[in-house]
CSV table of N, CA and C in Angstrom, one decimal:
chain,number,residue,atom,x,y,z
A,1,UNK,N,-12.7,-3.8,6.8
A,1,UNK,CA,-11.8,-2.7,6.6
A,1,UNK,C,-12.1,-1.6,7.6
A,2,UNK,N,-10.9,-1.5,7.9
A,2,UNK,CA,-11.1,-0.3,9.3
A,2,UNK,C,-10.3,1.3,8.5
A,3,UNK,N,-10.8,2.2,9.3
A,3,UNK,CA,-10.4,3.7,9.1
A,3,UNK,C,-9.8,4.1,10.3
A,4,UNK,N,-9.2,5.4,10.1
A,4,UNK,CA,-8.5,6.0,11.1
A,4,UNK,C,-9.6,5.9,12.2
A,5,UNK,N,-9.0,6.0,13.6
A,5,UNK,CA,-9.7,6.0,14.8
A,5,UNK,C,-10.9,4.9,15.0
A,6,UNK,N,-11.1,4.2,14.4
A,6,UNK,CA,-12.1,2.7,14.1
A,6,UNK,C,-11.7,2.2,15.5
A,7,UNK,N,-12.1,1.1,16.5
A,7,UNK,CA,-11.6,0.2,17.4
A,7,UNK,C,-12.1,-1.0,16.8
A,8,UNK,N,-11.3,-2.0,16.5
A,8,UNK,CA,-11.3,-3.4,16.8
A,8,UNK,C,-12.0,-3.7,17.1
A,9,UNK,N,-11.8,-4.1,18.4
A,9,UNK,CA,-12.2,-4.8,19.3
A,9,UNK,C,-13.8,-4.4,19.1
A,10,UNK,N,-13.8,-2.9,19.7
A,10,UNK,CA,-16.1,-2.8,19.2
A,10,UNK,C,-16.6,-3.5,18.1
A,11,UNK,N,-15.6,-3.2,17.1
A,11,UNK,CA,-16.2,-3.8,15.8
A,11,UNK,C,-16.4,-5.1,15.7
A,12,UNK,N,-15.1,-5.5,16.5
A,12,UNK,CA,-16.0,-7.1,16.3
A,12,UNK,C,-16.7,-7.4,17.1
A,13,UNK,N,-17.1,-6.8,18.3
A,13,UNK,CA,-18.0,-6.7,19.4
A,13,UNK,C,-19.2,-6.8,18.4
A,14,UNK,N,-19.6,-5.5,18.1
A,14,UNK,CA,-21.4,-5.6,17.7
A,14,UNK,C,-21.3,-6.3,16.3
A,15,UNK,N,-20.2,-6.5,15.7
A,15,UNK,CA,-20.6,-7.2,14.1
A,15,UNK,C,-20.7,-8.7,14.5
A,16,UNK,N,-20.5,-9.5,15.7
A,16,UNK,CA,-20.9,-10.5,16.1
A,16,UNK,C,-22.4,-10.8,16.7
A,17,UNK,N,-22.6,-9.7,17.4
A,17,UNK,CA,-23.8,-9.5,17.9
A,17,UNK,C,-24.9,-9.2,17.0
A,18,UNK,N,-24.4,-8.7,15.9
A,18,UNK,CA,-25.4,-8.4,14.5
A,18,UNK,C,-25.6,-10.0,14.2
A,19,UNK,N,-24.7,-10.5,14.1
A,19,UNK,CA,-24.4,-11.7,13.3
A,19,UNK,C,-25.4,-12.4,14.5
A,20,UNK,N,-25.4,-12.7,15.2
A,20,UNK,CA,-26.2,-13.9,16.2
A,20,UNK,C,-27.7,-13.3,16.4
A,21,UNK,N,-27.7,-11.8,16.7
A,21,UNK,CA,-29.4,-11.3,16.7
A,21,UNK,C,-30.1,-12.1,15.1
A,22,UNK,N,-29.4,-11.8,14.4
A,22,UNK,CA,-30.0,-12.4,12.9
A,22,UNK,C,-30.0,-13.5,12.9
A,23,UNK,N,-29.6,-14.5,13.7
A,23,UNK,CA,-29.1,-15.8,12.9
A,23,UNK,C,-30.2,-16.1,14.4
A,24,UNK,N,-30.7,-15.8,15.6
A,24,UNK,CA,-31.5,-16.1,16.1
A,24,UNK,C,-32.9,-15.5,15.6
A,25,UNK,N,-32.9,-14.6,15.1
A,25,UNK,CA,-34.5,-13.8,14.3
A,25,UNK,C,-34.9,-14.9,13.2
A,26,UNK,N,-34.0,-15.9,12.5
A,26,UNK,CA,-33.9,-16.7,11.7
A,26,UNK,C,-34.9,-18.2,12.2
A,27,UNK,N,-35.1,-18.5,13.7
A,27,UNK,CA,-35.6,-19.7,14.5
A,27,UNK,C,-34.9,-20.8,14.3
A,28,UNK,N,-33.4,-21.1,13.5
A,28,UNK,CA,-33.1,-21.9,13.2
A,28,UNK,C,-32.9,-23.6,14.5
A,29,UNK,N,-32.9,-24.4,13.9
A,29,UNK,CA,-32.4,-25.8,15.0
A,29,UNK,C,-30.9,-25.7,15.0
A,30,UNK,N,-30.0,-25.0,14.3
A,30,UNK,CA,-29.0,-25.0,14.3
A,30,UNK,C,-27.9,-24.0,14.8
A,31,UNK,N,-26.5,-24.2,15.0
A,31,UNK,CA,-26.1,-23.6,16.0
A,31,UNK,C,-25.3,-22.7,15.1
A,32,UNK,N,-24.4,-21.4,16.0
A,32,UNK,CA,-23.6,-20.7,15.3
A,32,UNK,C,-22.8,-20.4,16.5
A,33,UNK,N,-21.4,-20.2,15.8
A,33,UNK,CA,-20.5,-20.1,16.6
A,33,UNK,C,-19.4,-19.1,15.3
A,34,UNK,N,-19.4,-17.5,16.2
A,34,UNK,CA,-18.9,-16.6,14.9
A,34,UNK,C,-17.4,-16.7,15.8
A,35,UNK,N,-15.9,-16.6,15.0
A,35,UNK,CA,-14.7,-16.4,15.4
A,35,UNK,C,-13.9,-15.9,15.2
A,36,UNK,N,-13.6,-14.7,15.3
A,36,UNK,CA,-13.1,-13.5,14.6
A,36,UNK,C,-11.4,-14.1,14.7
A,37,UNK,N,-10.5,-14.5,13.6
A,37,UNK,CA,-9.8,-15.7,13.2
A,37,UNK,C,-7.8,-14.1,13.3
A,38,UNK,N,-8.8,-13.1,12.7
A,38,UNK,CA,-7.5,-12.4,12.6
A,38,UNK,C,-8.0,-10.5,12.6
A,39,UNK,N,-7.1,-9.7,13.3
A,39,UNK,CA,-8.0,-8.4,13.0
A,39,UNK,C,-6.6,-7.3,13.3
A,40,UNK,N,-6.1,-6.7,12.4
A,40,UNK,CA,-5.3,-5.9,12.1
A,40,UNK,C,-5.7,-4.3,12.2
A,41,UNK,N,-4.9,-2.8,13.1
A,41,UNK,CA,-5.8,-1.5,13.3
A,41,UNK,C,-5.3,-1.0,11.5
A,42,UNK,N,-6.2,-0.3,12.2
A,42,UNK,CA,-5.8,1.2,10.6
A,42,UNK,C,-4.7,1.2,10.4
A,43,UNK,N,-4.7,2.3,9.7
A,43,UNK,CA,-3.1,2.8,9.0
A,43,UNK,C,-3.3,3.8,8.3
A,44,UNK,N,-2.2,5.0,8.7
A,44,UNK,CA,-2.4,6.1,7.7
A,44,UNK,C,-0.7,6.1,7.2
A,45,UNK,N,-0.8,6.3,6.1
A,45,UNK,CA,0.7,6.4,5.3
A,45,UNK,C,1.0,8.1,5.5
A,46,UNK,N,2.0,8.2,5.5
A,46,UNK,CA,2.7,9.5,5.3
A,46,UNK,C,3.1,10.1,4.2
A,47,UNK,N,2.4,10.5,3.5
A,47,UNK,CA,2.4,11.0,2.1
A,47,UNK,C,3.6,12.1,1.9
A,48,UNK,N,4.2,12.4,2.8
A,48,UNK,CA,5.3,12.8,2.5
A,48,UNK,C,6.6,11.9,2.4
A,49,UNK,N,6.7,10.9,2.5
A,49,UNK,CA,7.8,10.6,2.5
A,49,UNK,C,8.4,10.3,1.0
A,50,UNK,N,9.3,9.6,0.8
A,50,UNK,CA,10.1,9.5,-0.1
A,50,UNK,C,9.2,8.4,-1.3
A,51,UNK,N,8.8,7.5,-0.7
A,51,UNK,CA,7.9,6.4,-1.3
A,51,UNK,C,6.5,6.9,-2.1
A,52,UNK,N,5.6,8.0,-1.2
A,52,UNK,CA,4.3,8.2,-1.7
A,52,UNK,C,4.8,9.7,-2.7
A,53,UNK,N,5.6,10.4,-2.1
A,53,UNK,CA,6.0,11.3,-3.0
A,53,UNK,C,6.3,11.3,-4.3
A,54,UNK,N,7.2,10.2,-4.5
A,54,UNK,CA,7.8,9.3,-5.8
A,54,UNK,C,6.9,8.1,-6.5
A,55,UNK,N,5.8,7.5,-6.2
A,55,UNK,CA,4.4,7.5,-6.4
A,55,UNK,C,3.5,8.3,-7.3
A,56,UNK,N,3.3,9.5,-6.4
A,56,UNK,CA,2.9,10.7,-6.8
A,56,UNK,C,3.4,11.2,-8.4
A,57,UNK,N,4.7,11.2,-8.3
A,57,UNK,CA,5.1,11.8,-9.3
A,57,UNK,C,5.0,11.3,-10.8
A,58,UNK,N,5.2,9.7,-10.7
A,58,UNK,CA,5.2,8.8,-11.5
A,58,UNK,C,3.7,8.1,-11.8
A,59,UNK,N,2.4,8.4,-10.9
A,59,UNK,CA,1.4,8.4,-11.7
A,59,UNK,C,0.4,9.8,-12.1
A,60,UNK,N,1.3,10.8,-12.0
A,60,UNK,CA,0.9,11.5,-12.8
A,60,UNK,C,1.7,11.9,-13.7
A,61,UNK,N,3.1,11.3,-13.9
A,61,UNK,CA,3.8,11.6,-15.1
A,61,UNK,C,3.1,10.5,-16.1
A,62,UNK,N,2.3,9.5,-15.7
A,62,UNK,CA,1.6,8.8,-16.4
A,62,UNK,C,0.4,9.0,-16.9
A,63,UNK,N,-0.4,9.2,-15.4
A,63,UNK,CA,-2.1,9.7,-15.9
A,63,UNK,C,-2.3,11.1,-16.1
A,64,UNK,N,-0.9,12.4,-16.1
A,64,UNK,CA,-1.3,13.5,-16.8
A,64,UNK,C,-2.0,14.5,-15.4
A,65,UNK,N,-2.4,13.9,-14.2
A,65,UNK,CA,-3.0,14.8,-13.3
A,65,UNK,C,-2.5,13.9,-12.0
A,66,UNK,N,-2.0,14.9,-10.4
A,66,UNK,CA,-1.6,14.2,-9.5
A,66,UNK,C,-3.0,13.0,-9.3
A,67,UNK,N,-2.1,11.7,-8.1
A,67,UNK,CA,-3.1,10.9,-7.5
A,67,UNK,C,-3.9,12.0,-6.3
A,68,UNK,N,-5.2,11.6,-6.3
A,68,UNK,CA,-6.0,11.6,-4.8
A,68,UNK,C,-6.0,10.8,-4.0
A,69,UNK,N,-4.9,11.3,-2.9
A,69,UNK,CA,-4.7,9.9,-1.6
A,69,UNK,C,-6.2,10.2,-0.8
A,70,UNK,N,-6.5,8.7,-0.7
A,70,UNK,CA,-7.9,8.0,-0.6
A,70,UNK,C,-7.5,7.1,0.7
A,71,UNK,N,-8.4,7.7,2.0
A,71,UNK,CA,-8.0,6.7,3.0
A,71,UNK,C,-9.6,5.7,2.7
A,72,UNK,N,-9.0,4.4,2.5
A,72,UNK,CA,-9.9,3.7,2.2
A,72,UNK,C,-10.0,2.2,2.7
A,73,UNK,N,-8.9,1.9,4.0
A,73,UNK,CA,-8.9,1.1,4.1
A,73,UNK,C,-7.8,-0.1,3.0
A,74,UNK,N,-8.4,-1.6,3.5
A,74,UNK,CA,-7.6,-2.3,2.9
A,74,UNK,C,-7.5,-3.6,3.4
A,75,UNK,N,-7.0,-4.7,2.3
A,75,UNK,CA,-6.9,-6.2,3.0
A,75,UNK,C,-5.8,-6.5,3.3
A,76,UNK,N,-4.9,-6.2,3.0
A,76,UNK,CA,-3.1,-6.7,3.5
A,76,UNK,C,-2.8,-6.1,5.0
A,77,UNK,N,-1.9,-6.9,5.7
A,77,UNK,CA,-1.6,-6.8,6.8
A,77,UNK,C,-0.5,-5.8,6.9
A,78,UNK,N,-1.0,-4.3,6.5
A,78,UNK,CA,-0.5,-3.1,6.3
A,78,UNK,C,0.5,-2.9,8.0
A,79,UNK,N,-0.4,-2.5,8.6
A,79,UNK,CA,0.1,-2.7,9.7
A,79,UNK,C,1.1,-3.0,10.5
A,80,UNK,N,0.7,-4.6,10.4
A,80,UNK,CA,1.6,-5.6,10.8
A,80,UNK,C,3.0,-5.7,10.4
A,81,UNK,N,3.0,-5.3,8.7
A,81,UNK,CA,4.1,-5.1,7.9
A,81,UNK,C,5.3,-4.2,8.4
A,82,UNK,N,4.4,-2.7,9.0
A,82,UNK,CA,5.1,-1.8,9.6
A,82,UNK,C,5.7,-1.9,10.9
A,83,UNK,N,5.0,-3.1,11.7
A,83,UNK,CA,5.3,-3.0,13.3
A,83,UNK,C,6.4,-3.5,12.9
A,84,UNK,N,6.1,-4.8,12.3
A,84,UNK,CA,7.6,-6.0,12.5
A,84,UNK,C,8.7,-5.3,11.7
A,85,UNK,N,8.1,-5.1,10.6
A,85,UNK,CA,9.3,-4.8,9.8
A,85,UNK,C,10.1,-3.3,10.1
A,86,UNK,N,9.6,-2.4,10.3
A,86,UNK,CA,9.5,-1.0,10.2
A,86,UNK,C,9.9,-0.6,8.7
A,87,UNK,N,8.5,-1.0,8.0
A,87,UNK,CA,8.5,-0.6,6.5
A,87,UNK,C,6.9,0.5,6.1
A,88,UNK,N,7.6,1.5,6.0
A,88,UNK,CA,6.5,2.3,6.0
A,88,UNK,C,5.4,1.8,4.4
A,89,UNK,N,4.3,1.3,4.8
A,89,UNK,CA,3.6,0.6,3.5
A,89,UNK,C,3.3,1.4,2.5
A,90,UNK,N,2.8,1.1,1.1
A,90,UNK,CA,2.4,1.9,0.2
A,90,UNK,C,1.6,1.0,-0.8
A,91,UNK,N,0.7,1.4,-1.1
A,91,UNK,CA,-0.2,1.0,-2.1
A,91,UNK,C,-0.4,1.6,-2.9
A,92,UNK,N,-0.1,0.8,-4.1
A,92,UNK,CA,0.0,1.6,-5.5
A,92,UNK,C,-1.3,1.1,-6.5
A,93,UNK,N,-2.6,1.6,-6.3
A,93,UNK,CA,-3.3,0.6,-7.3
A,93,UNK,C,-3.5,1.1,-8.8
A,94,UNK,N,-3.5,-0.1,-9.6
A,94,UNK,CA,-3.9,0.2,-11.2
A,94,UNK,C,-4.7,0.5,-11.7
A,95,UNK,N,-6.1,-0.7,-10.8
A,95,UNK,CA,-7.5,-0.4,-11.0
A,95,UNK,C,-8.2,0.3,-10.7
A,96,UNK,N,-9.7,0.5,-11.0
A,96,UNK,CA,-10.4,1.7,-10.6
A,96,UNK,C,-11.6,1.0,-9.8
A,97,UNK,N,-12.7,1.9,-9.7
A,97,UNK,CA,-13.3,1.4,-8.1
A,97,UNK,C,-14.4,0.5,-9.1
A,98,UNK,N,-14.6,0.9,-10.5
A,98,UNK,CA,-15.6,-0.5,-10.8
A,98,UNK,C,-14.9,-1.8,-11.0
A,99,UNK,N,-13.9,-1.7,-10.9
A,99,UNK,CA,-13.2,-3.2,-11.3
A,99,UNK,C,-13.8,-4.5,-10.5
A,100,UNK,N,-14.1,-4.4,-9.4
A,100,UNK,CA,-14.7,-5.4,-8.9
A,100,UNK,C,-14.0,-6.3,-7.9
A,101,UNK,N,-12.7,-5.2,-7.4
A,101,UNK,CA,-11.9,-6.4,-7.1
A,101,UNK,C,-12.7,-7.5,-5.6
A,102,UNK,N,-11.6,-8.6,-5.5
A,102,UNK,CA,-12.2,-9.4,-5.0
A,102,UNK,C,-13.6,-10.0,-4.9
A,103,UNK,N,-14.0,-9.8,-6.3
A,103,UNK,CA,-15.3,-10.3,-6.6
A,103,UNK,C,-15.4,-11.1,-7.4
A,104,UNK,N,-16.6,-11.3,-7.8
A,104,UNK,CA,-16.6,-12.4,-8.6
A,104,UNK,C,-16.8,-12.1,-10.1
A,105,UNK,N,-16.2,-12.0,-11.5
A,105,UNK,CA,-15.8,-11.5,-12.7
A,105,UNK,C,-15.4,-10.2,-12.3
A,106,UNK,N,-14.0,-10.5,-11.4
A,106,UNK,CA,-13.1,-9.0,-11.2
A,106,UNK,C,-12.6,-8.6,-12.6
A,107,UNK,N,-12.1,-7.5,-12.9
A,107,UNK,CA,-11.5,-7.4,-14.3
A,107,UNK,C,-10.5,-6.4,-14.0
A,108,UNK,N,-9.7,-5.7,-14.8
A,108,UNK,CA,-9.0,-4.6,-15.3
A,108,UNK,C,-9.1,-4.1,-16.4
A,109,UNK,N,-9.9,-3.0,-16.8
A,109,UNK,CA,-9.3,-2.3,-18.3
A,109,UNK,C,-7.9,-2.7,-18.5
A,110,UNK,N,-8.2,-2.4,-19.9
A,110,UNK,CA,-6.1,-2.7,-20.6
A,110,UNK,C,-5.7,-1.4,-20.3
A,111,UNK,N,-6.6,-0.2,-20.3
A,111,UNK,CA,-5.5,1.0,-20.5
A,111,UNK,C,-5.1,1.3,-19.0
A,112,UNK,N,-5.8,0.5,-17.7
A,112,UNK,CA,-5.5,1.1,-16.5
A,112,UNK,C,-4.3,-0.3,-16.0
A,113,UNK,N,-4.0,-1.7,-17.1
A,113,UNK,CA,-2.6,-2.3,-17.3
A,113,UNK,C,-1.5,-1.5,-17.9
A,114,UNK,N,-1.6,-0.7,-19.1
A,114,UNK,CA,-0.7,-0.2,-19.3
A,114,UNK,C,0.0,0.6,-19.1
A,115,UNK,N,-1.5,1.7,-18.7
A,115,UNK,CA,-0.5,2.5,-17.8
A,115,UNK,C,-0.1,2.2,-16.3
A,116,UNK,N,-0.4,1.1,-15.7
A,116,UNK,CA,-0.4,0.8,-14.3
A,116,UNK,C,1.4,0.1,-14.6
A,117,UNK,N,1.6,-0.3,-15.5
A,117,UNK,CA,3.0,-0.6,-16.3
A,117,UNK,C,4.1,0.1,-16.1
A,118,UNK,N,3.3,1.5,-16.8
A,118,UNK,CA,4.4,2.5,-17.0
A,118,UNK,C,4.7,3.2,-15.6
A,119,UNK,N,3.3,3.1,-14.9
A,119,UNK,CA,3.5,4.1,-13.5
A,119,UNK,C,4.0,3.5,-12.8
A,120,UNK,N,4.7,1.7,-12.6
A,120,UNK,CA,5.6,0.9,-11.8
A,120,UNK,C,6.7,1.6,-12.4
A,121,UNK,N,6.8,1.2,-13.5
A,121,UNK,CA,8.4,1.4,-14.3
A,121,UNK,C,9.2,3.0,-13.5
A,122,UNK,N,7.8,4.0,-13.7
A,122,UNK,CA,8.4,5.3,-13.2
A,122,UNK,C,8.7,5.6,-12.0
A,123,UNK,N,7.8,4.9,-11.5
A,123,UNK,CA,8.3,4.3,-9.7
A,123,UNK,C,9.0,4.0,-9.2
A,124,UNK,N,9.3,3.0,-9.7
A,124,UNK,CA,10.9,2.1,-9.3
A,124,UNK,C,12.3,3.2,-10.1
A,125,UNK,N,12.3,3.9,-11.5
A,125,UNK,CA,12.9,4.6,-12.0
A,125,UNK,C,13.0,5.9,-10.9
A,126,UNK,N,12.4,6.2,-10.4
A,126,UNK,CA,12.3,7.0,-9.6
A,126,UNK,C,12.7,6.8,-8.4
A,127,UNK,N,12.6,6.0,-7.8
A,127,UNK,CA,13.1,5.4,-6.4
A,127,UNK,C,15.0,5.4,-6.8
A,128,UNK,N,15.0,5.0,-8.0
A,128,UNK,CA,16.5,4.9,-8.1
A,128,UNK,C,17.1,5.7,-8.4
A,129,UNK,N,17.0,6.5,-9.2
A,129,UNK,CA,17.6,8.0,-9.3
A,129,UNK,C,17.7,8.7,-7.8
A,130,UNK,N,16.3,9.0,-7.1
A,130,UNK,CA,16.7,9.5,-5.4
A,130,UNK,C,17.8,8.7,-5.0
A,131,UNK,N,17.6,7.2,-5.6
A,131,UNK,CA,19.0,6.8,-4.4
A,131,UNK,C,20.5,7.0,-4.4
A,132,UNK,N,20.9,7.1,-6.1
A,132,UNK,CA,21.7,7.2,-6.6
A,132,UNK,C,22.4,9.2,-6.1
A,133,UNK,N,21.1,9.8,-6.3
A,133,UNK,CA,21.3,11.3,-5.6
A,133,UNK,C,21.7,11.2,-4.3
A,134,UNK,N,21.0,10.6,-3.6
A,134,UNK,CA,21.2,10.5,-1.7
A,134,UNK,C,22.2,10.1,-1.6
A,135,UNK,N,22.8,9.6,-2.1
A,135,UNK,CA,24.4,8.1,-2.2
A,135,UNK,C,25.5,9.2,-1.9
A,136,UNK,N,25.2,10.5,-3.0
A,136,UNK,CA,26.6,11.0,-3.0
A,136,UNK,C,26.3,12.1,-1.9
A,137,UNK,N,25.5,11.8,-1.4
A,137,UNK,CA,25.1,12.9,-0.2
A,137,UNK,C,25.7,12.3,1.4
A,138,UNK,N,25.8,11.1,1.4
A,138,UNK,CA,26.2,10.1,2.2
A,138,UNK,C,27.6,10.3,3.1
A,139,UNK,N,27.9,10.8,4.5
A,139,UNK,CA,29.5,11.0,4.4
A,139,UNK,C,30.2,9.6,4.8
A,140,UNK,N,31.1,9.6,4.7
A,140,UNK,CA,31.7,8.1,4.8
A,140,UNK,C,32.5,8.1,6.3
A,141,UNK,N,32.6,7.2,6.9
A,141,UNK,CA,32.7,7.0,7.8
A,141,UNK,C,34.2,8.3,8.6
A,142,UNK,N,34.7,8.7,7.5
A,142,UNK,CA,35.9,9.4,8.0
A,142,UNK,C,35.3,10.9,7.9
A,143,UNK,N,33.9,11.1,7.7
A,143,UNK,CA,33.0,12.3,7.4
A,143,UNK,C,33.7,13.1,5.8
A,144,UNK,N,34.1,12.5,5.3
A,144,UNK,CA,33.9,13.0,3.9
A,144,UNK,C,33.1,12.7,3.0
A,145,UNK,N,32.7,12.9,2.4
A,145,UNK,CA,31.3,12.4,1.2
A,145,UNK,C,32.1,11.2,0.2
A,146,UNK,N,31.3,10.6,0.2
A,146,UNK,CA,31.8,9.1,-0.7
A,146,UNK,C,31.1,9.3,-2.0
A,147,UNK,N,32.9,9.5,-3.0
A,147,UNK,CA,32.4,10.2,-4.4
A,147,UNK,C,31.3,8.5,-4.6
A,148,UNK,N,30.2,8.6,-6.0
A,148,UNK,CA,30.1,8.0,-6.4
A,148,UNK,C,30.4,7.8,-7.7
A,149,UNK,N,30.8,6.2,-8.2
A,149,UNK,CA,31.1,5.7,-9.3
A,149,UNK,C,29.8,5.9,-10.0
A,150,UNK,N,30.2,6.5,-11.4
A,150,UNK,CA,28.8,5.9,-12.8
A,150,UNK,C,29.4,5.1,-12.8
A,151,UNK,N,27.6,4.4,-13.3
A,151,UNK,CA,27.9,3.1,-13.8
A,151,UNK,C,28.6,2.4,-14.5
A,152,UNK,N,28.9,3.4,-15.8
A,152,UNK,CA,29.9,3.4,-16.9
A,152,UNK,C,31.4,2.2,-16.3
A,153,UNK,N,31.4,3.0,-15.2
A,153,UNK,CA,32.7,2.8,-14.4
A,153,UNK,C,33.0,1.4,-13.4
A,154,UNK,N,31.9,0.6,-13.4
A,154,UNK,CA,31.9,-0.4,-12.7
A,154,UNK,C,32.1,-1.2,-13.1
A,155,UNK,N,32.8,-2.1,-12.4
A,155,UNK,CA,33.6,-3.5,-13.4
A,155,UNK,C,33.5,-4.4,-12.4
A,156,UNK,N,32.8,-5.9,-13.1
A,156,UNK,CA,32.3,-6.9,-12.6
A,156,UNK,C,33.7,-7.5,-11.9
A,157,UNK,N,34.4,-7.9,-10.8
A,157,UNK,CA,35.3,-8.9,-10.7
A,157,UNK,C,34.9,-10.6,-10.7
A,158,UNK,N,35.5,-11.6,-11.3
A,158,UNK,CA,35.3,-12.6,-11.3
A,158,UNK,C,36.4,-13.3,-9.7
């Protein structure tokens, strides 16, 4: 896991070089061959945007006090996700730092499932409401604002 300003490439420079000084201090007959297989840079999210904002709001409308954005790294191809796709990433975790994740008897409290539940639900509830606001803010191609339909009002055609 890499942080802001971290390089790659050093990192896997001397953490190979760690790797072979040891594994020679060891006298082994046997060989090693280290292959750094995949390596993705940092990433800092923009906590203002629409996504971490609305986040924000919805796990503390849950846990009662805002989140602490925590640059801490990460295993998903954060990154990558943003170059190709141009999707600004967000991570939303449930768990807390004893959970264990990717370990071995990882767990979750039930109360950091339930509410990790409700703070999706407010999330996504929230994501929709801004969009539904932004929609009628929208001008329509002839530059007038495109009233929006309630839902009430929408009728399925077969």
């Amino acid at each position: 896991r890499t942080v802001p300003n971290q390089d790659n490439k050093h990192l896997e420079e001397i953490t190979k070089q760690f790797i072979c000084d040891t594994f020679t201090a060891l006298g082994s007959g046997n060989k090693l061959n280290v292959t750094v297989v995949r390596s993705t840079p940092w990433w800092q999210g923009d906590v203002q945007n629409k996504f971490y904002t609305t986040a924000a709001k919805a796990l503390e409308e849950v846990w009662g006090q805002p989140p602490l954005f925590v640059q801490e790294g990460g295993t998903l191809d954060s990154p990558l996700t943003r170059v190709l796709h141009n999707i600004q990433p967000l991570h939303l975790p449930l768990g807390q730092s004893s959970d264990g994740a990717h370990l071995p008897n990882e767990r979750i409290r039930w109360v950091n499932l339930v509410k990790g539940r409700k703070a999706l639900k407010a999330f996504f509830t929230g994501l929709a409401e801004r969009a539904a606001k932004d929609s009628t803010r929208r001008p329509s191609t002839s530059g007038q604002p495109v009233p929006r339909t309630p839902p009430s009002e929408i009728v399925a055609e077969h």
